[in-house]
mmCIF file of C-alpha atoms and ligand atoms in Angstrom:
data_model
loop_
_atom_site.group_PDB
_atom_site.id
_atom_site.type_symbol
_atom_site.label_atom_id
_atom_site.label_comp_id
_atom_site.label_asym_id
_atom_site.label_seq_id
_atom_site.Cartn_x
_atom_site.Cartn_y
_atom_site.Cartn_z
ATOM 1 C CA MET A 1 51.577 68.704 76.115
ATOM 2 C CA ASN A 2 50.689 66.165 73.136
ATOM 3 C CA LEU A 3 46.831 66.207 72.285
ATOM 4 C CA LYS A 4 47.193 64.711 68.961
ATOM 5 C CA GLY A 5 44.227 62.199 68.096
ATOM 6 C CA ARG A 6 42.057 63.210 71.045
ATOM 7 C CA ASP A 7 38.512 63.624 70.623
ATOM 8 C CA PHE A 8 36.908 66.754 72.446
ATOM 9 C CA LEU A 9 33.554 65.670 73.746
ATOM 10 C CA THR A 10 33.472 67.275 77.126
ATOM 11 C CA LEU A 11 35.830 69.108 79.435
ATOM 12 C CA LYS A 12 35.507 65.944 82.071
ATOM 13 C CA ASP A 13 37.862 64.135 79.731
ATOM 14 C CA PHE A 14 40.475 66.810 79.952
ATOM 15 C CA SER A 15 42.924 67.699 82.972
ATOM 16 C CA PRO A 16 43.407 71.199 84.159
ATOM 17 C CA GLU A 17 46.707 71.334 82.693
ATOM 18 C CA GLU A 18 45.319 70.388 79.368
ATOM 19 C CA ILE A 19 42.762 72.821 79.368
ATOM 20 C CA GLN A 20 45.354 75.487 80.377
ATOM 21 C CA TYR A 21 47.247 74.497 77.581
ATOM 22 C CA LEU A 22 44.334 74.796 75.021
ATOM 23 C CA LEU A 23 43.776 78.333 76.371
ATOM 24 C CA ASP A 24 47.256 79.401 76.091
ATOM 25 C CA LEU A 25 47.193 77.974 72.327
ATOM 26 C CA GLY A 26 44.060 79.800 71.775
ATOM 27 C CA ALA A 27 45.434 83.128 73.186
ATOM 28 C CA LYS A 28 48.989 82.396 71.083
ATOM 29 C CA LEU A 29 46.518 81.896 67.864
ATOM 30 C CA LYS A 30 44.578 84.863 68.632
ATOM 31 C CA GLU A 31 47.555 86.969 69.014
ATOM 32 C CA LYS A 32 49.122 85.601 65.547
ATOM 33 C CA LYS A 33 45.793 86.218 64.026
ATOM 34 C CA LYS A 34 45.902 89.977 65.202
ATOM 35 C CA LYS A 35 49.189 90.532 63.892
ATOM 36 C CA GLY A 36 48.320 88.936 60.399
ATOM 37 C CA ILE A 37 50.869 86.064 60.942
ATOM 38 C CA PRO A 38 49.799 82.960 58.603
ATOM 39 C CA MET A 39 48.916 79.789 60.693
ATOM 40 C CA ASP A 40 48.067 77.504 58.056
ATOM 41 C CA ILE A 41 49.830 74.584 59.507
ATOM 42 C CA HIS A 42 47.152 71.830 58.578
ATOM 43 C CA ARG A 43 47.272 72.714 54.739
ATOM 44 C CA GLY A 44 45.814 69.909 52.567
ATOM 45 C CA LYS A 45 43.711 68.568 55.131
ATOM 46 C CA ASN A 46 39.893 68.534 55.359
ATOM 47 C CA VAL A 47 37.026 68.546 58.103
ATOM 48 C CA ALA A 48 33.489 67.908 58.169
ATOM 49 C CA LEU A 49 31.091 69.911 60.225
ATOM 50 C CA ILE A 50 27.937 68.197 61.256
ATOM 51 C CA PHE A 51 24.880 70.572 62.448
ATOM 52 C CA GLU A 52 21.811 68.459 63.257
ATOM 53 C CA LYS A 53 20.781 72.005 65.048
ATOM 54 C CA THR A 54 21.311 75.438 63.669
ATOM 55 C CA SER A 55 24.112 77.672 64.589
ATOM 56 C CA THR A 56 25.865 81.068 64.037
ATOM 57 C CA ARG A 57 28.832 81.071 66.177
ATOM 58 C CA THR A 58 29.993 77.556 66.172
ATOM 59 C CA ARG A 59 29.548 77.065 62.531
ATOM 60 C CA CYS A 60 31.343 80.165 61.675
ATOM 61 C CA ALA A 61 34.128 79.740 64.218
ATOM 62 C CA PHE A 62 34.774 76.253 62.845
ATOM 63 C CA GLU A 63 34.721 77.452 59.156
ATOM 64 C CA VAL A 64 37.055 80.457 59.710
ATOM 65 C CA ALA A 65 39.388 78.447 62.088
ATOM 66 C CA ALA A 66 39.544 75.621 59.549
ATOM 67 C CA HIS A 67 40.241 78.225 56.791
ATOM 68 C CA ASP A 68 43.069 80.038 58.798
ATOM 69 C CA LEU A 69 44.688 76.574 59.476
ATOM 70 C CA GLY A 70 44.704 76.034 55.792
ATOM 71 C CA MET A 71 41.842 73.335 55.785
ATOM 72 C CA GLY A 72 38.795 72.805 53.682
ATOM 73 C CA THR A 73 35.378 72.327 54.962
ATOM 74 C CA THR A 74 32.255 70.721 54.406
ATOM 75 C CA TYR A 75 29.038 71.886 56.062
ATOM 76 C CA LEU A 76 26.196 69.140 56.531
ATOM 77 C CA ASP A 77 23.047 71.079 57.605
ATOM 78 C CA PRO A 78 20.319 69.705 59.674
ATOM 79 C CA VAL A 79 18.288 68.356 56.915
ATOM 80 C CA SER A 80 20.257 67.772 53.473
ATOM 81 C CA SER A 81 22.496 64.749 54.456
ATOM 82 C CA GLN A 82 21.615 60.928 55.040
ATOM 83 C CA ILE A 83 22.577 61.314 58.818
ATOM 84 C CA GLY A 84 19.783 59.597 60.972
ATOM 85 C CA LYS A 85 17.275 59.018 58.262
ATOM 86 C CA LYS A 86 19.050 56.626 55.951
ATOM 87 C CA GLU A 87 22.459 56.096 57.765
ATOM 88 C CA SER A 88 23.400 55.320 61.115
ATOM 89 C CA ILE A 89 25.970 57.401 63.023
ATOM 90 C CA ALA A 90 28.378 54.584 63.206
ATOM 91 C CA ASP A 91 28.232 53.947 59.314
ATOM 92 C CA THR A 92 28.391 57.986 59.159
ATOM 93 C CA ALA A 93 31.398 57.957 61.365
ATOM 94 C CA ARG A 94 33.445 55.616 59.147
ATOM 95 C CA VAL A 95 32.639 57.140 55.738
ATOM 96 C CA LEU A 96 33.373 60.645 56.937
ATOM 97 C CA ALA A 97 36.715 59.395 58.762
ATOM 98 C CA GLY A 98 37.940 58.104 55.364
ATOM 99 C CA MET A 99 37.640 61.319 53.589
ATOM 100 C CA TYR A 100 38.265 63.911 56.326
ATOM 101 C CA GLU A 101 41.020 64.559 59.203
ATOM 102 C CA GLY A 102 38.560 65.739 61.804
ATOM 103 C CA ILE A 103 34.610 65.897 62.305
ATOM 104 C CA GLU A 104 32.777 68.269 64.333
ATOM 105 C CA TYR A 105 29.387 67.308 65.537
ATOM 106 C CA ARG A 106 26.348 69.452 66.914
ATOM 107 C CA GLY A 107 23.195 67.603 67.854
ATOM 108 C CA TYR A 108 21.061 66.080 70.489
ATOM 109 C CA GLY A 109 22.046 63.397 73.070
ATOM 110 C CA GLN A 110 25.647 63.377 74.217
ATOM 111 C CA GLU A 111 25.728 59.599 73.476
ATOM 112 C CA ILE A 112 25.222 60.261 69.802
ATOM 113 C CA VAL A 113 28.566 62.227 69.690
ATOM 114 C CA GLU A 114 30.339 59.603 71.756
ATOM 115 C CA GLU A 115 28.937 57.121 69.175
ATOM 116 C CA LEU A 116 30.488 59.063 66.528
ATOM 117 C CA ALA A 117 33.922 59.148 68.145
ATOM 118 C CA LYS A 118 33.637 55.407 68.835
ATOM 119 C CA TYR A 119 33.491 54.591 65.050
ATOM 120 C CA ALA A 120 35.397 57.539 63.753
ATOM 121 C CA ASP A 121 39.347 57.026 63.534
ATOM 122 C CA VAL A 122 39.922 61.024 63.472
ATOM 123 C CA PRO A 123 39.312 63.522 65.994
ATOM 124 C CA VAL A 124 35.662 64.218 66.812
ATOM 125 C CA TRP A 125 34.722 67.801 68.264
ATOM 126 C CA ASN A 126 31.541 68.317 70.197
ATOM 127 C CA GLY A 127 29.856 71.423 68.841
ATOM 128 C CA LEU A 128 26.956 71.228 71.480
ATOM 129 C CA THR A 129 24.969 68.569 72.636
ATOM 130 C CA ASN A 130 21.847 68.508 75.069
ATOM 131 C CA GLU A 131 24.260 67.902 77.870
ATOM 132 C CA TYR A 132 27.520 69.835 76.984
ATOM 133 C CA HIS A 133 28.925 72.726 74.996
ATOM 134 C CA PRO A 134 32.643 72.258 75.558
ATOM 135 C CA THR A 135 34.187 74.550 72.825
ATOM 136 C CA GLN A 136 32.054 77.290 74.489
ATOM 137 C CA MET A 137 33.874 76.675 77.640
ATOM 138 C CA LEU A 138 37.362 77.191 76.321
ATOM 139 C CA ALA A 139 35.908 80.622 74.835
ATOM 140 C CA ASP A 140 34.329 81.658 78.326
ATOM 141 C CA LEU A 141 37.379 80.887 80.281
ATOM 142 C CA LEU A 142 39.676 82.708 77.929
ATOM 143 C CA THR A 143 37.530 85.916 78.132
ATOM 144 C CA VAL A 144 37.349 85.660 81.729
ATOM 145 C CA ARG A 145 41.047 85.256 81.918
ATOM 146 C CA GLU A 146 41.532 88.109 79.321
ATOM 147 C CA HIS A 147 39.474 90.227 81.684
ATOM 148 C CA PHE A 148 40.514 89.523 85.184
ATOM 149 C CA GLY A 149 44.107 88.146 84.486
ATOM 150 C CA ARG A 150 43.424 84.757 86.308
ATOM 151 C CA LEU A 151 40.918 82.146 86.754
ATOM 152 C CA LYS A 152 41.585 80.853 90.094
ATOM 153 C CA GLY A 153 39.335 82.515 92.655
ATOM 154 C CA ILE A 154 36.879 84.054 90.212
ATOM 155 C CA LYS A 155 33.112 83.522 91.455
ATOM 156 C CA LEU A 156 30.898 82.591 88.280
ATOM 157 C CA VAL A 157 27.278 82.636 88.856
ATOM 158 C CA TYR A 158 24.991 80.806 86.220
ATOM 159 C CA MET A 159 21.396 82.298 86.460
ATOM 160 C CA GLY A 160 18.425 80.188 85.031
ATOM 161 C CA ASP A 161 18.176 76.716 83.838
ATOM 162 C CA ALA A 162 21.281 75.097 85.174
ATOM 163 C CA ARG A 163 20.624 71.475 84.258
ATOM 164 C CA TYR A 164 21.131 71.764 80.464
ATOM 165 C CA ASN A 165 24.327 71.990 78.405
ATOM 166 C CA MET A 166 25.542 75.476 79.486
ATOM 167 C CA GLY A 167 24.890 74.810 83.334
ATOM 168 C CA ASN A 168 26.442 71.500 83.206
ATOM 169 C CA SER A 169 29.315 72.558 81.033
ATOM 170 C CA LEU A 170 30.149 75.803 83.029
ATOM 171 C CA MET A 171 30.083 73.706 86.289
ATOM 172 C CA VAL A 172 32.633 71.437 84.803
ATOM 173 C CA ALA A 173 34.955 73.917 83.569
ATOM 174 C CA CYS A 174 35.035 76.105 86.735
ATOM 175 C CA ALA A 175 35.451 73.249 89.069
ATOM 176 C CA LYS A 176 38.385 71.962 86.972
ATOM 177 C CA MET A 177 39.967 75.341 86.582
ATOM 178 C CA GLY A 178 39.540 76.573 90.215
ATOM 179 C CA LEU A 179 36.548 79.196 89.596
ATOM 180 C CA ASP A 180 33.814 79.160 92.474
ATOM 181 C CA PHE A 181 30.693 78.006 90.520
ATOM 182 C CA VAL A 182 27.335 79.045 91.537
ATOM 183 C CA ALA A 183 23.970 77.851 89.972
ATOM 184 C CA CYS A 184 21.046 80.257 90.857
ATOM 185 C CA GLY A 185 17.598 79.273 89.881
ATOM 186 C CA PRO A 186 14.654 77.284 91.171
ATOM 187 C CA LYS A 187 15.752 73.718 92.617
ATOM 188 C CA LYS A 188 14.209 71.865 89.800
ATOM 189 C CA TYR A 189 16.785 73.608 87.235
ATOM 190 C CA PHE A 190 19.667 72.638 89.188
ATOM 191 C CA PRO A 191 22.339 70.245 87.491
ATOM 192 C CA ALA A 192 21.842 66.490 88.223
ATOM 193 C CA GLU A 193 23.239 65.180 91.373
ATOM 194 C CA ARG A 194 25.477 62.894 89.903
ATOM 195 C CA LEU A 195 27.346 65.486 87.901
ATOM 196 C CA VAL A 196 27.324 67.812 90.785
ATOM 197 C CA ASN A 197 29.100 65.200 92.819
ATOM 198 C CA GLN A 198 31.586 64.610 90.054
ATOM 199 C CA CYS A 199 32.349 68.388 89.903
ATOM 200 C CA ARG A 200 32.651 68.441 93.767
ATOM 201 C CA GLU A 201 35.561 66.178 93.302
ATOM 202 C CA TYR A 202 37.214 68.392 90.684
ATOM 203 C CA ALA A 203 36.608 71.517 92.706
ATOM 204 C CA ALA A 204 38.115 69.843 95.922
ATOM 205 C CA ALA A 205 41.256 69.173 93.772
ATOM 206 C CA SER A 206 41.177 72.787 92.267
ATOM 207 C CA GLY A 207 40.523 74.260 95.571
ATOM 208 C CA SER A 208 37.122 75.842 94.438
ATOM 209 C CA SER A 209 33.493 75.269 95.407
ATOM 210 C CA ILE A 210 30.126 74.481 93.904
ATOM 211 C CA THR A 211 27.002 76.051 95.293
ATOM 212 C CA LEU A 212 23.366 75.502 94.247
ATOM 213 C CA THR A 213 21.156 78.245 95.457
ATOM 214 C CA GLU A 214 17.463 79.518 94.847
ATOM 215 C CA ASN A 215 18.119 82.842 96.623
ATOM 216 C CA VAL A 216 19.436 85.417 94.023
ATOM 217 C CA GLU A 217 20.887 87.898 96.546
ATOM 218 C CA GLU A 218 23.053 85.288 98.183
ATOM 219 C CA GLY A 219 23.898 83.585 94.770
ATOM 220 C CA VAL A 220 25.261 86.650 93.128
ATOM 221 C CA LYS A 221 26.982 88.585 95.977
ATOM 222 C CA GLY A 222 30.502 89.169 95.218
ATOM 223 C CA ALA A 223 30.374 87.512 91.724
ATOM 224 C CA HIS A 224 33.007 88.236 89.148
ATOM 225 C CA VAL A 225 30.897 86.901 86.354
ATOM 226 C CA ILE A 226 26.949 86.771 86.021
ATOM 227 C CA TYR A 227 26.254 84.296 83.318
ATOM 228 C CA THR A 228 23.159 83.290 81.578
ATOM 229 C CA ASP A 229 21.585 81.527 78.576
ATOM 230 C CA VAL A 230 18.227 81.133 76.798
ATOM 231 C CA TRP A 231 15.403 79.787 79.049
ATOM 232 C CA VAL A 232 14.234 77.029 76.340
ATOM 233 C CA SER A 233 17.020 75.571 74.306
ATOM 234 C CA MET A 234 17.114 74.207 70.667
ATOM 235 C CA GLY A 235 15.133 70.925 70.393
ATOM 236 C CA GLU A 236 12.937 71.694 73.360
ATOM 237 C CA PRO A 237 9.292 71.836 72.735
ATOM 238 C CA ASP A 238 7.411 75.097 72.277
ATOM 239 C CA GLU A 239 4.956 74.038 74.949
ATOM 240 C CA VAL A 240 7.520 74.677 77.863
ATOM 241 C CA TRP A 241 7.896 78.450 76.993
ATOM 242 C CA GLU A 242 5.094 79.387 79.374
ATOM 243 C CA GLU A 243 6.407 77.465 82.340
ATOM 244 C CA ARG A 244 10.129 78.660 81.894
ATOM 245 C CA ILE A 245 9.157 82.323 81.760
ATOM 246 C CA ARG A 246 6.888 81.983 84.827
ATOM 247 C CA GLU A 247 9.616 80.111 86.679
ATOM 248 C CA LEU A 248 12.801 81.771 85.614
ATOM 249 C CA THR A 249 11.811 85.364 85.318
ATOM 250 C CA PRO A 250 12.725 85.969 88.951
ATOM 251 C CA TYR A 251 16.252 84.899 87.885
ATOM 252 C CA LYS A 252 16.544 87.293 84.666
ATOM 253 C CA VAL A 253 19.707 89.355 84.777
ATOM 254 C CA THR A 254 18.740 92.774 85.407
ATOM 255 C CA LYS A 255 20.915 95.796 86.580
ATOM 256 C CA GLN A 256 19.834 95.294 90.115
ATOM 257 C CA VAL A 257 21.441 91.833 89.840
ATOM 258 C CA MET A 258 24.836 93.264 88.311
ATOM 259 C CA ASP A 259 24.718 95.645 90.953
ATOM 260 C CA LEU A 260 24.147 93.090 93.779
ATOM 261 C CA ALA A 261 27.209 91.343 92.298
ATOM 262 C CA GLY A 262 29.182 94.366 92.700
ATOM 263 C CA GLU A 263 31.206 96.751 90.524
ATOM 264 C CA GLU A 264 33.714 94.410 89.393
ATOM 265 C CA ALA A 265 31.194 92.029 87.781
ATOM 266 C CA ILE A 266 30.985 91.375 84.154
ATOM 267 C CA PHE A 267 28.274 89.873 82.090
ATOM 268 C CA LEU A 268 28.607 86.684 79.875
ATOM 269 C CA HIS A 269 26.259 85.004 77.517
ATOM 270 C CA CYS A 270 26.952 82.159 75.165
ATOM 271 C CA LEU A 271 24.478 83.834 72.666
ATOM 272 C CA PRO A 272 22.044 83.985 70.844
ATOM 273 C CA ALA A 273 20.247 86.185 73.678
ATOM 274 C CA PHE A 274 16.568 87.379 74.026
ATOM 275 C CA HIS A 275 17.270 90.799 75.329
ATOM 276 C CA ASP A 276 14.730 92.741 73.121
ATOM 277 C CA LEU A 277 12.130 92.022 70.673
ATOM 278 C CA LYS A 278 14.232 92.233 67.410
ATOM 279 C CA THR A 279 13.929 88.375 66.769
ATOM 280 C CA ARG A 280 11.031 86.189 65.543
ATOM 281 C CA ILE A 281 10.888 84.300 68.769
ATOM 282 C CA GLY A 282 11.451 87.369 70.859
ATOM 283 C CA ARG A 283 8.528 89.377 69.187
ATOM 284 C CA ASP A 284 6.289 86.133 69.460
ATOM 285 C CA MET A 285 6.933 85.784 73.181
ATOM 286 C CA GLY A 286 6.538 89.585 73.644
ATOM 287 C CA GLU A 287 2.999 89.414 72.209
ATOM 288 C CA ARG A 288 1.942 86.186 73.922
ATOM 289 C CA PHE A 289 3.251 87.174 77.363
ATOM 290 C CA GLY A 290 3.565 90.781 77.514
ATOM 291 C CA ILE A 291 7.110 90.968 78.072
ATOM 292 C CA ARG A 292 10.138 93.102 76.327
ATOM 293 C CA ASP A 293 13.082 90.744 77.249
ATOM 294 C CA MET A 294 13.566 87.223 78.907
ATOM 295 C CA GLU A 295 16.884 85.821 80.335
ATOM 296 C CA VAL A 296 18.643 89.509 80.291
ATOM 297 C CA THR A 297 17.672 93.062 79.952
ATOM 298 C CA ASP A 298 18.541 95.088 77.124
ATOM 299 C CA GLU A 299 20.130 97.547 79.492
ATOM 300 C CA VAL A 300 22.646 94.870 80.889
ATOM 301 C CA PHE A 301 23.035 93.156 77.637
ATOM 302 C CA GLU A 302 24.290 96.554 75.955
ATOM 303 C CA SER A 303 26.235 97.843 79.078
ATOM 304 C CA GLU A 304 29.887 98.267 79.382
ATOM 305 C CA ARG A 305 29.848 95.337 81.914
ATOM 306 C CA SER A 306 28.623 93.117 79.020
ATOM 307 C CA LYS A 307 31.571 91.254 77.273
ATOM 308 C CA VAL A 308 29.424 88.997 75.116
ATOM 309 C CA PHE A 309 30.871 90.034 71.884
ATOM 310 C CA ASP A 310 34.728 89.512 72.896
ATOM 311 C CA GLU A 311 33.332 86.053 74.188
ATOM 312 C CA ALA A 312 31.832 85.496 70.693
ATOM 313 C CA GLU A 313 35.109 86.325 68.930
ATOM 314 C CA ASN A 314 37.110 84.034 71.259
ATOM 315 C CA ARG A 315 34.970 81.179 70.040
ATOM 316 C CA MET A 316 36.993 81.229 66.900
ATOM 317 C CA HIS A 317 40.417 81.480 68.404
ATOM 318 C CA THR A 318 39.783 78.727 70.863
ATOM 319 C CA ILE A 319 38.041 76.362 68.372
ATOM 320 C CA LYS A 320 41.236 77.005 66.229
ATOM 321 C CA ALA A 321 43.087 75.815 69.148
ATOM 322 C CA VAL A 322 41.382 72.733 69.523
ATOM 323 C CA MET A 323 41.585 71.734 66.097
ATOM 324 C CA ALA A 324 45.381 72.578 65.714
ATOM 325 C CA ALA A 325 46.138 70.564 69.029
ATOM 326 C CA THR A 326 44.066 67.514 68.236
ATOM 327 C CA LEU A 327 45.398 67.292 64.835
ATOM 328 C CA GLY A 328 49.099 67.630 65.827
ATOM 329 C CA GLU A 329 49.926 71.233 66.512
HETATM 330 N N1 CP B 401 27.100 80.159 71.397
HETATM 331 C C1 CP B 401 26.782 79.335 70.254
HETATM 332 O O1 CP B 401 26.966 78.038 70.340
HETATM 333 O O2 CP B 401 26.146 79.917 69.494
HETATM 334 P P1 CP B 401 25.726 79.228 67.942
HETATM 335 O O3 CP B 401 24.299 78.481 68.384
HETATM 336 O O4 CP B 401 25.038 80.437 67.050
HETATM 337 O O5 CP B 401 26.565 78.316 67.463
HETATM 338 N N1 NVA B 402 21.205 75.913 75.680
HETATM 339 C C1 NVA B 402 21.412 76.512 74.081
HETATM 340 C C2 NVA B 402 22.750 76.936 73.912
HETATM 341 C C3 NVA B 402 22.906 77.678 72.681
HETATM 342 C C4 NVA B 402 24.439 77.900 72.276
HETATM 343 C C5 NVA B 402 20.680 75.635 73.312
HETATM 344 O O1 NVA B 402 21.034 74.500 73.572
HETATM 345 O O2 NVA B 402 19.969 75.959 72.603
#
């Protein structure tokens, strides 16, 4: 398997074998890290990390992974570079490609990261766009595989707003890798029909299925993984909170949902999560709407079934795999 020079923009661009390879490499790098075996195979290289939206996990994962591989990093925050204000993406791409061996980009439309990749002749890695979050997918798949020992035949249910980056990406990842995917939420939050059709083709090839349902009981029954994400994503206007809380509360992950899923089911969330009032936005929404949590209850989040911190750690190991492979393992 040779992924040298490839961009990592969405899992749609990767075959199941290539995804499998990245998961295996992530697992191998994880084991090496745990044993304290050095992996600085890219010594002397440098990567640029562009974040037009904020981040904890993705930024830290890229920085630690790059450091472990022997590379230097430059973090460009959402306000202090020229990007978008004085310099176009095409110009930025060519400037950075002259100094760095790879570029990570987190921002808004998928077309921006595609444009960056078009003009940069070094690998470009998507650290989240409105449409996709592919590095998160590798961490999620690895976490599922570690827990259940397999991916094929696993039923993963995504609860809530399934038409944004997480719902879209999970549908693609599951369909490619043979997991049965269910989007469970109000119809208007289902992923776009075009993407659903494309994923149904992947699912036919991998022997899995795509189900869209508004019925919680039906959707979650027999699930191995219950997955959710924030109801309002970065970059969305404040005005949508009220509507989202009203429309998505029936799809909150509660103990009852986990019990309906069955004894085996685990809980995953890309994080950050609103499971209590210990954040500024959480407190604000608590006061405005008289709620204690949003997409998941604190009870589920803090339970044994919740594997969210294993999942977060796996961001680093799998991002390391993406960089190692595309820079030439
Ligand atoms: N899951 C994830 O991408 O988290 P950050 O926004 O903290 O990077
Ligand atoms: N849907 C969320 C994912 C955060 C990792 C967002 O885009 O804000």
